[in-house]
Amino acid sequence: MIKKCGICSAEFHCGGLLCWCKGTKLNGNQLKAIKLLSSDCVCPDCLNNAKNNI
């Protein structure tokens, strides 16, 4: 399904239970920061940005 990023509004493909994001490992601080910015899914760019910069 196509979703809109809760941070940057870019459209991206979400695979639901088998989504690409399941392979992205985040620590507790990274996850909390993303949840403060968005209550829904985020695009690969924003997820990787959070992973690399938080």
PDB file of N, CA and C in Angstrom:
ATOM      1  N   MET A   1       0.844  -1.168   0.000  1.00  0.00           N
ATOM      2  CA  MET A   1       0.000   0.000   0.000  1.00  0.00           C
ATOM      3  C   MET A   1       0.891   1.233   0.000  1.00  0.00           C
ATOM      4  N   ILE A   2       0.420   2.310  -0.575  1.00  0.00           N
ATOM      5  CA  ILE A   2       1.157   3.569  -0.609  1.00  0.00           C
ATOM      6  C   ILE A   2       0.739   4.403   0.600  1.00  0.00           C
ATOM      7  N   LYS A   3       1.723   4.873   1.347  1.00  0.00           N
ATOM      8  CA  LYS A   3       1.482   5.724   2.511  1.00  0.00           C
ATOM      9  C   LYS A   3       2.210   7.040   2.335  1.00  0.00           C
ATOM     10  N   LYS A   4       1.854   7.996   3.163  1.00  0.00           N
ATOM     11  CA  LYS A   4       2.515   9.294   3.175  1.00  0.00           C
ATOM     12  C   LYS A   4       3.281   9.404   4.486  1.00  0.00           C
ATOM     13  N   CYS A   5       4.555   9.743   4.404  1.00  0.00           N
ATOM     14  CA  CYS A   5       5.421   9.851   5.568  1.00  0.00           C
ATOM     15  C   CYS A   5       4.866  10.872   6.555  1.00  0.00           C
ATOM     16  N   GLY A   6       4.831  10.499   7.816  1.00  0.00           N
ATOM     17  CA  GLY A   6       4.350  11.380   8.861  1.00  0.00           C
ATOM     18  C   GLY A   6       5.320  12.498   9.214  1.00  0.00           C
ATOM     19  N   ILE A   7       6.525  12.465   8.662  1.00  0.00           N
ATOM     20  CA  ILE A   7       7.517  13.504   8.935  1.00  0.00           C
ATOM     21  C   ILE A   7       7.666  14.447   7.741  1.00  0.00           C
ATOM     22  N   CYS A   8       7.931  13.896   6.551  1.00  0.00           N
ATOM     23  CA  CYS A   8       8.223  14.747   5.388  1.00  0.00           C
ATOM     24  C   CYS A   8       7.122  14.759   4.335  1.00  0.00           C
ATOM     25  N   SER A   9       6.116  13.948   4.508  1.00  0.00           N
ATOM     26  CA  SER A   9       4.968  13.833   3.588  1.00  0.00           C
ATOM     27  C   SER A   9       5.288  13.151   2.258  1.00  0.00           C
ATOM     28  N   ALA A  10       6.469  12.566   2.118  1.00  0.00           N
ATOM     29  CA  ALA A  10       6.797  11.821   0.901  1.00  0.00           C
ATOM     30  C   ALA A  10       5.964  10.541   0.853  1.00  0.00           C
ATOM     31  N   GLU A  11       5.577  10.126  -0.347  1.00  0.00           N
ATOM     32  CA  GLU A  11       4.865   8.867  -0.508  1.00  0.00           C
ATOM     33  C   GLU A  11       5.868   7.725  -0.588  1.00  0.00           C
ATOM     34  N   PHE A  12       5.500   6.582  -0.004  1.00  0.00           N
ATOM     35  CA  PHE A  12       6.367   5.411  -0.032  1.00  0.00           C
ATOM     36  C   PHE A  12       5.519   4.154   0.067  1.00  0.00           C
ATOM     37  N   HIS A  13       6.111   3.015  -0.262  1.00  0.00           N
ATOM     38  CA  HIS A  13       5.407   1.734  -0.220  1.00  0.00           C
ATOM     39  C   HIS A  13       5.535   1.107   1.163  1.00  0.00           C
ATOM     40  N   CYS A  14       4.400   0.737   1.717  1.00  0.00           N
ATOM     41  CA  CYS A  14       4.356   0.034   3.009  1.00  0.00           C
ATOM     42  C   CYS A  14       3.909  -1.397   2.755  1.00  0.00           C
ATOM     43  N   GLY A  15       4.650  -2.334   3.293  1.00  0.00           N
ATOM     44  CA  GLY A  15       4.326  -3.744   3.098  1.00  0.00           C
ATOM     45  C   GLY A  15       3.564  -4.365   4.253  1.00  0.00           C
ATOM     46  N   GLY A  16       3.027  -3.542   5.158  1.00  0.00           N
ATOM     47  CA  GLY A  16       2.262  -4.080   6.283  1.00  0.00           C
ATOM     48  C   GLY A  16       3.119  -4.962   7.178  1.00  0.00           C
ATOM     49  N   LEU A  17       2.652  -6.165   7.452  1.00  0.00           N
ATOM     50  CA  LEU A  17       3.381  -7.070   8.350  1.00  0.00           C
ATOM     51  C   LEU A  17       4.723  -7.511   7.784  1.00  0.00           C
ATOM     52  N   LEU A  18       4.887  -7.439   6.458  1.00  0.00           N
ATOM     53  CA  LEU A  18       6.144  -7.837   5.820  1.00  0.00           C
ATOM     54  C   LEU A  18       6.895  -6.628   5.273  1.00  0.00           C
ATOM     55  N   CYS A  19       6.740  -5.495   5.893  1.00  0.00           N
ATOM     56  CA  CYS A  19       7.297  -4.238   5.394  1.00  0.00           C
ATOM     57  C   CYS A  19       8.823  -4.185   5.521  1.00  0.00           C
ATOM     58  N   TRP A  20       9.429  -3.385   4.667  1.00  0.00           N
ATOM     59  CA  TRP A  20      10.875  -3.155   4.660  1.00  0.00           C
ATOM     60  C   TRP A  20      11.367  -2.626   5.999  1.00  0.00           C
ATOM     61  N   CYS A  21      10.531  -1.877   6.712  1.00  0.00           N
ATOM     62  CA  CYS A  21      10.974  -1.240   7.957  1.00  0.00           C
ATOM     63  C   CYS A  21      11.256  -2.249   9.070  1.00  0.00           C
ATOM     64  N   LYS A  22      10.711  -3.446   8.957  1.00  0.00           N
ATOM     65  CA  LYS A  22      10.939  -4.470   9.988  1.00  0.00           C
ATOM     66  C   LYS A  22      12.416  -4.812  10.131  1.00  0.00           C
ATOM     67  N   GLY A  23      13.200  -4.607   9.061  1.00  0.00           N
ATOM     68  CA  GLY A  23      14.626  -4.910   9.094  1.00  0.00           C
ATOM     69  C   GLY A  23      15.481  -3.781   9.643  1.00  0.00           C
ATOM     70  N   THR A  24      14.863  -2.658   9.981  1.00  0.00           N
ATOM     71  CA  THR A  24      15.606  -1.513  10.503  1.00  0.00           C
ATOM     72  C   THR A  24      15.643  -1.584  12.023  1.00  0.00           C
ATOM     73  N   LYS A  25      16.810  -1.678  12.573  1.00  0.00           N
ATOM     74  CA  LYS A  25      16.977  -1.777  14.025  1.00  0.00           C
ATOM     75  C   LYS A  25      17.179  -0.386  14.614  1.00  0.00           C
ATOM     76  N   LEU A  26      16.345  -0.023  15.582  1.00  0.00           N
ATOM     77  CA  LEU A  26      16.442   1.263  16.262  1.00  0.00           C
ATOM     78  C   LEU A  26      16.606   1.043  17.753  1.00  0.00           C
ATOM     79  N   ASN A  27      17.354   1.944  18.396  1.00  0.00           N
ATOM     80  CA  ASN A  27      17.443   1.852  19.849  1.00  0.00           C
ATOM     81  C   ASN A  27      16.254   2.601  20.451  1.00  0.00           C
ATOM     82  N   GLY A  28      16.103   2.548  21.737  1.00  0.00           N
ATOM     83  CA  GLY A  28      14.968   3.161  22.419  1.00  0.00           C
ATOM     84  C   GLY A  28      14.860   4.656  22.184  1.00  0.00           C
ATOM     85  N   ASN A  29      15.992   5.371  22.220  1.00  0.00           N
ATOM     86  CA  ASN A  29      15.971   6.815  21.995  1.00  0.00           C
ATOM     87  C   ASN A  29      15.545   7.161  20.574  1.00  0.00           C
ATOM     88  N   GLN A  30      16.005   6.392  19.602  1.00  0.00           N
ATOM     89  CA  GLN A  30      15.629   6.630  18.209  1.00  0.00           C
ATOM     90  C   GLN A  30      14.132   6.411  18.012  1.00  0.00           C
ATOM     91  N   LEU A  31      13.625   5.341  18.579  1.00  0.00           N
ATOM     92  CA  LEU A  31      12.207   5.033  18.453  1.00  0.00           C
ATOM     93  C   LEU A  31      11.341   6.112  19.119  1.00  0.00           C
ATOM     94  N   LYS A  32      11.744   6.564  20.294  1.00  0.00           N
ATOM     95  CA  LYS A  32      11.003   7.628  20.979  1.00  0.00           C
ATOM     96  C   LYS A  32      10.996   8.911  20.165  1.00  0.00           C
ATOM     97  N   ALA A  33      12.126   9.260  19.568  1.00  0.00           N
ATOM     98  CA  ALA A  33      12.216  10.484  18.768  1.00  0.00           C
ATOM     99  C   ALA A  33      11.297  10.413  17.555  1.00  0.00           C
ATOM    100  N   ILE A  34      11.265   9.276  16.888  1.00  0.00           N
ATOM    101  CA  ILE A  34      10.393   9.122  15.724  1.00  0.00           C
ATOM    102  C   ILE A  34       8.928   9.201  16.146  1.00  0.00           C
ATOM    103  N   LYS A  35       8.589   8.577  17.257  1.00  0.00           N
ATOM    104  CA  LYS A  35       7.200   8.606  17.734  1.00  0.00           C
ATOM    105  C   LYS A  35       6.761  10.019  18.114  1.00  0.00           C
ATOM    106  N   LEU A  36       7.686  10.868  18.526  1.00  0.00           N
ATOM    107  CA  LEU A  36       7.345  12.259  18.817  1.00  0.00           C
ATOM    108  C   LEU A  36       7.054  13.041  17.532  1.00  0.00           C
ATOM    109  N   LEU A  37       7.696  12.659  16.442  1.00  0.00           N
ATOM    110  CA  LEU A  37       7.531  13.357  15.169  1.00  0.00           C
ATOM    111  C   LEU A  37       6.354  12.837  14.347  1.00  0.00           C
ATOM    112  N   SER A  38       6.000  11.571  14.524  1.00  0.00           N
ATOM    113  CA  SER A  38       4.951  10.969  13.706  1.00  0.00           C
ATOM    114  C   SER A  38       4.231   9.867  14.476  1.00  0.00           C
ATOM    115  N   SER A  39       2.919   9.841  14.331  1.00  0.00           N
ATOM    116  CA  SER A  39       2.134   8.784  14.973  1.00  0.00           C
ATOM    117  C   SER A  39       1.877   7.623  14.014  1.00  0.00           C
ATOM    118  N   ASP A  40       2.359   7.744  12.771  1.00  0.00           N
ATOM    119  CA  ASP A  40       2.168   6.703  11.765  1.00  0.00           C
ATOM    120  C   ASP A  40       3.520   6.357  11.138  1.00  0.00           C
ATOM    121  N   CYS A  41       3.496   5.632  10.064  1.00  0.00           N
ATOM    122  CA  CYS A  41       4.712   5.200   9.390  1.00  0.00           C
ATOM    123  C   CYS A  41       5.518   6.374   8.856  1.00  0.00           C
ATOM    124  N   VAL A  42       6.813   6.150   8.706  1.00  0.00           N
ATOM    125  CA  VAL A  42       7.698   7.144   8.101  1.00  0.00           C
ATOM    126  C   VAL A  42       8.428   6.506   6.929  1.00  0.00           C
ATOM    127  N   CYS A  43       8.857   7.346   5.992  1.00  0.00           N
ATOM    128  CA  CYS A  43       9.525   6.857   4.776  1.00  0.00           C
ATOM    129  C   CYS A  43      10.930   6.341   5.091  1.00  0.00           C
ATOM    130  N   PRO A  44      11.516   5.589   4.154  1.00  0.00           N
ATOM    131  CA  PRO A  44      12.870   5.065   4.364  1.00  0.00           C
ATOM    132  C   PRO A  44      13.895   6.158   4.646  1.00  0.00           C
ATOM    133  N   ASP A  45      13.803   7.293   3.944  1.00  0.00           N
ATOM    134  CA  ASP A  45      14.775   8.363   4.154  1.00  0.00           C
ATOM    135  C   ASP A  45      14.699   8.897   5.574  1.00  0.00           C
ATOM    136  N   CYS A  46      13.497   9.163   6.067  1.00  0.00           N
ATOM    137  CA  CYS A  46      13.347   9.710   7.424  1.00  0.00           C
ATOM    138  C   CYS A  46      13.725   8.672   8.478  1.00  0.00           C
ATOM    139  N   LEU A  47      13.406   7.409   8.240  1.00  0.00           N
ATOM    140  CA  LEU A  47      13.765   6.368   9.193  1.00  0.00           C
ATOM    141  C   LEU A  47      15.281   6.228   9.265  1.00  0.00           C
ATOM    142  N   ASN A  48      15.947   6.230   8.118  1.00  0.00           N
ATOM    143  CA  ASN A  48      17.401   6.120   8.106  1.00  0.00           C
ATOM    144  C   ASN A  48      18.062   7.369   8.678  1.00  0.00           C
ATOM    145  N   ASN A  49      17.482   8.519   8.422  1.00  0.00           N
ATOM    146  CA  ASN A  49      18.002   9.761   8.988  1.00  0.00           C
ATOM    147  C   ASN A  49      17.952   9.697  10.517  1.00  0.00           C
ATOM    148  N   ALA A  50      16.852   9.233  11.056  1.00  0.00           N
ATOM    149  CA  ALA A  50      16.731   9.106  12.510  1.00  0.00           C
ATOM    150  C   ALA A  50      17.737   8.080  13.042  1.00  0.00           C
ATOM    151  N   LYS A  51      17.869   6.978  12.334  1.00  0.00           N
ATOM    152  CA  LYS A  51      18.803   5.936  12.775  1.00  0.00           C
ATOM    153  C   LYS A  51      20.238   6.445  12.791  1.00  0.00           C
ATOM    154  N   ASN A  52      20.607   7.251  11.815  1.00  0.00           N
ATOM    155  CA  ASN A  52      21.990   7.723  11.706  1.00  0.00           C
ATOM    156  C   ASN A  52      22.297   8.987  12.496  1.00  0.00           C
ATOM    157  N   ASN A  53      21.273   9.718  12.915  1.00  0.00           N
ATOM    158  CA  ASN A  53      21.518  11.016  13.542  1.00  0.00           C
ATOM    159  C   ASN A  53      20.989  11.161  14.965  1.00  0.00           C
ATOM    160  N   ILE A  54      20.358  10.146  15.493  1.00  0.00           N
ATOM    161  CA  ILE A  54      19.835  10.244  16.870  1.00  0.00           C
ATOM    162  C   ILE A  54      20.616   9.294  17.747  1.00  0.00           C
TER     163      ILE A  54
END
